[in-house]
Amino acid sequence: MRIDIITVLPELLKSPFEASILKRAIEAGLVEVHFHNLRDYTTDNYKSIDDTQFGGGAGMVMMVEPIDKCITDLKSQRDYDEVIYMTPDGETLKQGIANQLSMHENIIILCGHYKGVDQRVRDQFITREISIGDYVLSGGELGAAVLCDAVIRLIPGVLGNETSALTDSFQDNLLAPPIYTKPREYKGWKVPELLFSGNFPEIEKWREEQAYERTKKLRPDLLDE
Ligand code: ADE
């Protein structure tokens, strides 16, 4: 998979890709992530990427031209499955979206700033608009990092144990059940006996029940979906 991220702040985005699972995925050649600085696509001396709103109103708007140049340049080199715009008024990121995107070959992610982009960018180029939650960030970069993390860990081969992504919270619309490791007892706090029984069908049943109970208590909305 290849991800092209268009941003005015590449330095804000880079560190998540230089550590941990994302770094390993890149080094293993399972994903390529490329950063494109919008200022490299400006034509004026000031390298402007934004301007005031027509019709008046507070806040700057990201201009069409640099974004057009950047996306058109990328599209001339390969086909893209999606051109995603990170914005608080997009559809809320859910596990299902990450699952879908993880199956794509090439995606572009455009990070918004200021008040956002000129509507013509959205009309002409954007195929999907994604928000990471109902709050406003100062730019789309942190949202893009969250989206990339959620997607990249699902690419086959990225996680050591292929089954581990399947048992994550939200796969099946359930939260994950409780988990334990050594020691068996710590300060008198015990691990449930059943987990030592060797009775794997019973353990599996217990985990399913726990996942259901936890979801009912903490996220009942998931059970209605
Ligand atoms: N840009 C600003 N706020 C955002 C959000 N909540 N999700 C995605 N991109 C954003």
Short mmCIF file of C-alpha atoms and ligand atoms in Angstrom, two decimals:
data_model
loop_
_atom_site.label_atom_id
_atom_site.label_comp_id
_atom_site.label_asym_id
_atom_site.label_seq_id
_atom_site.Cartn_x
_atom_site.Cartn_y
_atom_site.Cartn_z
CA MET A 1 0.00 0.00 0.00
CA ARG A 2 1.10 3.55 -0.70
CA ILE A 3 -0.11 6.60 1.25
CA ASP A 4 0.58 10.14 0.03
CA ILE A 5 -0.05 12.80 2.66
CA ILE A 6 -0.46 16.42 1.60
CA THR A 7 0.28 18.85 4.41
CA VAL A 8 1.62 22.29 5.28
CA LEU A 9 3.30 20.84 8.37
CA PRO A 10 5.19 17.67 7.45
CA GLU A 11 7.31 17.98 10.60
CA LEU A 12 4.19 17.56 12.74
CA LEU A 13 3.40 14.28 11.02
CA LYS A 14 6.67 12.46 10.72
CA SER A 15 7.42 11.10 14.19
CA PRO A 16 4.57 8.53 14.37
CA PHE A 17 6.05 6.90 11.27
CA GLU A 18 9.53 6.78 12.77
CA ALA A 19 8.67 4.54 15.73
CA SER A 20 7.15 1.21 16.60
CA ILE A 21 4.80 -0.77 14.37
CA LEU A 22 4.49 1.89 11.66
CA LYS A 23 8.25 2.13 11.31
CA ARG A 24 8.56 -1.66 11.04
CA ALA A 25 5.78 -1.81 8.45
CA ILE A 26 7.60 0.78 6.34
CA GLU A 27 10.97 -0.94 6.73
CA ALA A 28 9.42 -4.28 5.78
CA GLY A 29 8.12 -2.68 2.57
CA LEU A 30 4.48 -3.38 3.49
CA VAL A 31 3.56 0.29 3.21
CA GLU A 32 5.11 3.42 1.70
CA VAL A 33 4.28 6.80 3.22
CA HIS A 34 5.20 9.98 1.32
CA PHE A 35 4.82 13.53 2.59
CA HIS A 36 4.14 16.41 0.22
CA ASN A 37 4.58 19.96 1.48
CA LEU A 38 1.89 22.14 -0.10
CA ARG A 39 4.26 25.11 -0.11
CA ASP A 40 6.32 23.30 -2.75
CA TYR A 41 3.33 23.70 -5.10
CA THR A 42 2.87 27.45 -4.66
CA THR A 43 3.67 29.89 -7.46
CA ASP A 44 4.11 33.24 -5.67
CA ASN A 45 7.16 34.54 -3.82
CA TYR A 46 5.44 34.33 -0.43
CA LYS A 47 4.58 30.65 -0.97
CA SER A 48 0.98 31.45 0.02
CA ILE A 49 -1.36 28.55 0.50
CA ASP A 50 -4.29 30.44 2.04
CA ASP A 51 -6.31 33.62 1.61
CA THR A 52 -9.31 35.46 3.09
CA GLN A 53 -12.87 34.26 2.51
CA PHE A 54 -15.02 35.65 -0.28
CA GLY A 55 -18.17 37.13 1.24
CA GLY A 56 -16.35 38.04 4.43
CA GLY A 57 -15.91 36.09 7.64
CA ALA A 58 -13.16 35.29 10.09
CA GLY A 59 -10.42 32.84 9.21
CA MET A 60 -8.31 31.95 6.22
CA VAL A 61 -9.18 29.43 3.51
CA MET A 62 -6.74 27.06 1.80
CA MET A 63 -6.56 27.95 -1.90
CA VAL A 64 -7.40 25.64 -4.80
CA GLU A 65 -4.27 26.10 -6.90
CA PRO A 66 -1.49 24.52 -4.79
CA ILE A 67 -3.77 21.62 -3.86
CA ASP A 68 -4.79 21.12 -7.51
CA LYS A 69 -1.14 21.12 -8.59
CA CYS A 70 -0.12 18.62 -5.94
CA ILE A 71 -3.03 16.18 -6.45
CA THR A 72 -2.82 16.42 -10.25
CA ASP A 73 0.90 15.70 -10.10
CA LEU A 74 0.33 12.62 -7.92
CA LYS A 75 -2.55 11.38 -10.08
CA SER A 76 -0.40 11.66 -13.21
CA GLN A 77 1.93 9.04 -11.68
CA ARG A 78 -0.56 6.40 -10.52
CA ASP A 79 -4.25 5.71 -9.90
CA TYR A 80 -5.66 6.36 -6.46
CA ASP A 81 -8.45 4.43 -4.75
CA GLU A 82 -9.42 7.37 -2.54
CA VAL A 83 -8.54 11.03 -2.06
CA ILE A 84 -9.35 11.63 1.60
CA TYR A 85 -9.78 15.02 3.26
CA MET A 86 -9.30 15.18 7.03
CA THR A 87 -11.95 17.54 8.41
CA PRO A 88 -14.11 17.80 11.55
CA ASP A 89 -17.27 17.73 9.39
CA GLY A 90 -16.40 14.42 7.71
CA GLU A 91 -17.78 10.97 8.56
CA THR A 92 -16.50 9.79 11.93
CA LEU A 93 -13.63 7.32 11.73
CA LYS A 94 -14.71 3.83 12.81
CA GLN A 95 -12.97 0.48 12.67
CA GLY A 96 -15.01 -0.46 9.57
CA ILE A 97 -13.53 2.48 7.62
CA ALA A 98 -10.00 1.45 8.65
CA ASN A 99 -10.75 -2.11 7.51
CA GLN A 100 -11.92 -0.86 4.08
CA LEU A 101 -9.00 1.49 3.57
CA SER A 102 -6.45 -1.19 4.56
CA MET A 103 -7.42 -3.09 1.41
CA HIS A 104 -6.52 -0.24 -0.97
CA GLU A 105 -3.41 0.10 -3.13
CA ASN A 106 -2.94 3.88 -3.17
CA ILE A 107 -4.56 6.64 -1.16
CA ILE A 108 -4.05 10.38 -0.83
CA ILE A 109 -4.75 12.12 2.48
CA LEU A 110 -5.16 15.91 2.43
CA CYS A 111 -4.75 17.67 5.78
CA GLY A 112 -6.84 20.80 6.23
CA HIS A 113 -5.78 23.94 8.12
CA TYR A 114 -7.27 27.26 9.17
CA LYS A 115 -10.98 27.34 8.32
CA GLY A 116 -10.47 24.54 5.81
CA VAL A 117 -10.12 24.24 2.03
CA ASP A 118 -11.94 26.09 -0.76
CA GLN A 119 -15.13 24.11 -1.43
CA ARG A 120 -14.01 23.54 -5.05
CA VAL A 121 -11.23 21.27 -3.78
CA ARG A 122 -13.84 19.12 -2.07
CA ASP A 123 -16.10 19.13 -5.12
CA GLN A 124 -13.40 18.33 -7.68
CA PHE A 125 -10.95 16.00 -5.93
CA ILE A 126 -12.12 14.58 -2.64
CA THR A 127 -13.75 11.13 -2.64
CA ARG A 128 -14.05 10.71 1.12
CA GLU A 129 -14.08 13.10 4.10
CA ILE A 130 -13.06 11.74 7.47
CA SER A 131 -13.17 13.18 11.00
CA ILE A 132 -11.48 11.47 13.93
CA GLY A 133 -14.09 12.75 16.38
CA ASP A 134 -16.45 15.55 17.31
CA TYR A 135 -13.85 18.13 18.30
CA VAL A 136 -11.79 20.59 16.28
CA LEU A 137 -8.04 20.12 15.91
CA SER A 138 -5.76 22.90 14.72
CA GLY A 139 -5.08 20.92 11.55
CA GLY A 140 -5.72 17.58 9.89
CA GLU A 141 -2.22 16.22 10.55
CA LEU A 142 -2.89 14.53 13.89
CA GLY A 143 -6.08 13.10 12.43
CA ALA A 144 -4.11 11.78 9.44
CA ALA A 145 -1.60 10.16 11.81
CA VAL A 146 -4.44 8.47 13.71
CA LEU A 147 -6.05 7.29 10.47
CA CYS A 148 -2.74 5.93 9.12
CA ASP A 149 -2.01 4.06 12.34
CA ALA A 150 -5.47 2.47 12.37
CA VAL A 151 -5.13 1.44 8.70
CA ILE A 152 -1.50 0.33 8.55
CA ARG A 153 -1.74 -2.09 11.49
CA LEU A 154 -4.44 -3.96 9.52
CA ILE A 155 -2.29 -4.56 6.43
CA PRO A 156 -1.49 -8.30 6.31
CA GLY A 157 1.96 -8.99 7.75
CA VAL A 158 2.21 -5.78 9.78
CA LEU A 159 1.15 -7.31 13.09
CA GLY A 160 3.19 -10.35 14.14
CA ASN A 161 0.21 -12.51 14.90
CA GLU A 162 -2.35 -12.28 12.09
CA THR A 163 -5.21 -13.08 14.43
CA SER A 164 -4.48 -10.28 16.85
CA ALA A 165 -6.14 -7.54 14.78
CA LEU A 166 -9.22 -9.73 14.48
CA THR A 167 -9.63 -9.83 18.27
CA ASP A 168 -9.24 -6.06 18.73
CA SER A 169 -12.00 -4.02 20.26
CA PHE A 170 -14.63 -2.90 17.68
CA GLN A 171 -14.11 -5.82 15.29
CA ASP A 172 -17.65 -7.39 15.59
CA ASN A 173 -18.86 -4.17 17.28
CA LEU A 174 -17.70 -5.48 20.68
CA LEU A 175 -15.10 -4.16 23.09
CA ALA A 176 -12.26 -6.58 23.84
CA PRO A 177 -12.55 -8.80 26.95
CA PRO A 178 -10.21 -8.40 29.98
CA ILE A 179 -6.69 -9.80 29.56
CA TYR A 180 -4.10 -10.93 32.11
CA THR A 181 -0.45 -11.96 32.25
CA LYS A 182 2.07 -13.10 34.92
CA PRO A 183 2.13 -13.11 37.87
CA ARG A 184 -0.89 -15.24 38.68
CA GLU A 185 -1.36 -13.31 41.91
CA TYR A 186 -0.08 -9.83 42.76
CA LYS A 187 -0.72 -8.17 46.13
CA GLY A 188 -3.59 -10.62 46.57
CA TRP A 189 -5.16 -9.52 43.22
CA LYS A 190 -5.99 -12.75 41.43
CA VAL A 191 -6.39 -13.74 37.80
CA PRO A 192 -9.71 -15.58 37.15
CA GLU A 193 -9.17 -19.34 37.82
CA LEU A 194 -10.86 -20.40 34.58
CA LEU A 195 -7.91 -19.03 32.56
CA PHE A 196 -5.68 -21.77 34.07
CA SER A 197 -8.15 -24.59 33.47
CA GLY A 198 -6.92 -25.52 30.00
CA ASN A 199 -10.59 -25.72 28.97
CA PHE A 200 -10.33 -23.57 25.85
CA PRO A 201 -13.97 -23.77 24.73
CA GLU A 202 -15.02 -22.55 28.21
CA ILE A 203 -12.37 -19.82 28.13
CA GLU A 204 -13.58 -18.68 24.72
CA LYS A 205 -17.17 -18.61 25.98
CA TRP A 206 -16.10 -16.58 29.05
CA ARG A 207 -14.27 -14.10 26.82
CA GLU A 208 -17.32 -13.65 24.61
CA GLU A 209 -19.53 -13.07 27.66
CA GLN A 210 -17.06 -10.59 29.14
CA ALA A 211 -16.80 -8.72 25.83
CA TYR A 212 -20.58 -8.50 25.66
CA GLU A 213 -20.95 -7.36 29.31
CA ARG A 214 -18.22 -4.76 28.93
CA THR A 215 -19.82 -3.41 25.75
CA LYS A 216 -23.27 -3.33 27.36
CA LYS A 217 -21.87 -1.35 30.29
CA LEU A 218 -19.46 1.04 28.56
CA ARG A 219 -20.68 1.35 24.95
CA PRO A 220 -24.30 0.18 24.64
CA ASP A 221 -24.54 2.18 21.39
CA LEU A 222 -22.30 -0.40 19.68
CA LEU A 223 -24.82 -3.17 20.32
CA ASP A 224 -27.50 -1.29 18.36
CA GLU A 225 -25.37 -0.94 15.23
N1 ADE B 1 -9.12 18.69 11.35
C1 ADE B 1 -9.58 19.47 12.37
N2 ADE B 1 -10.31 18.77 13.22
C2 ADE B 1 -10.35 17.48 12.77
C3 ADE B 1 -10.96 16.28 13.21
N3 ADE B 1 -11.70 16.25 14.32
N4 ADE B 1 -10.77 15.18 12.48
C4 ADE B 1 -10.04 15.22 11.34
N5 ADE B 1 -9.43 16.32 10.88
C5 ADE B 1 -9.59 17.45 11.57
#
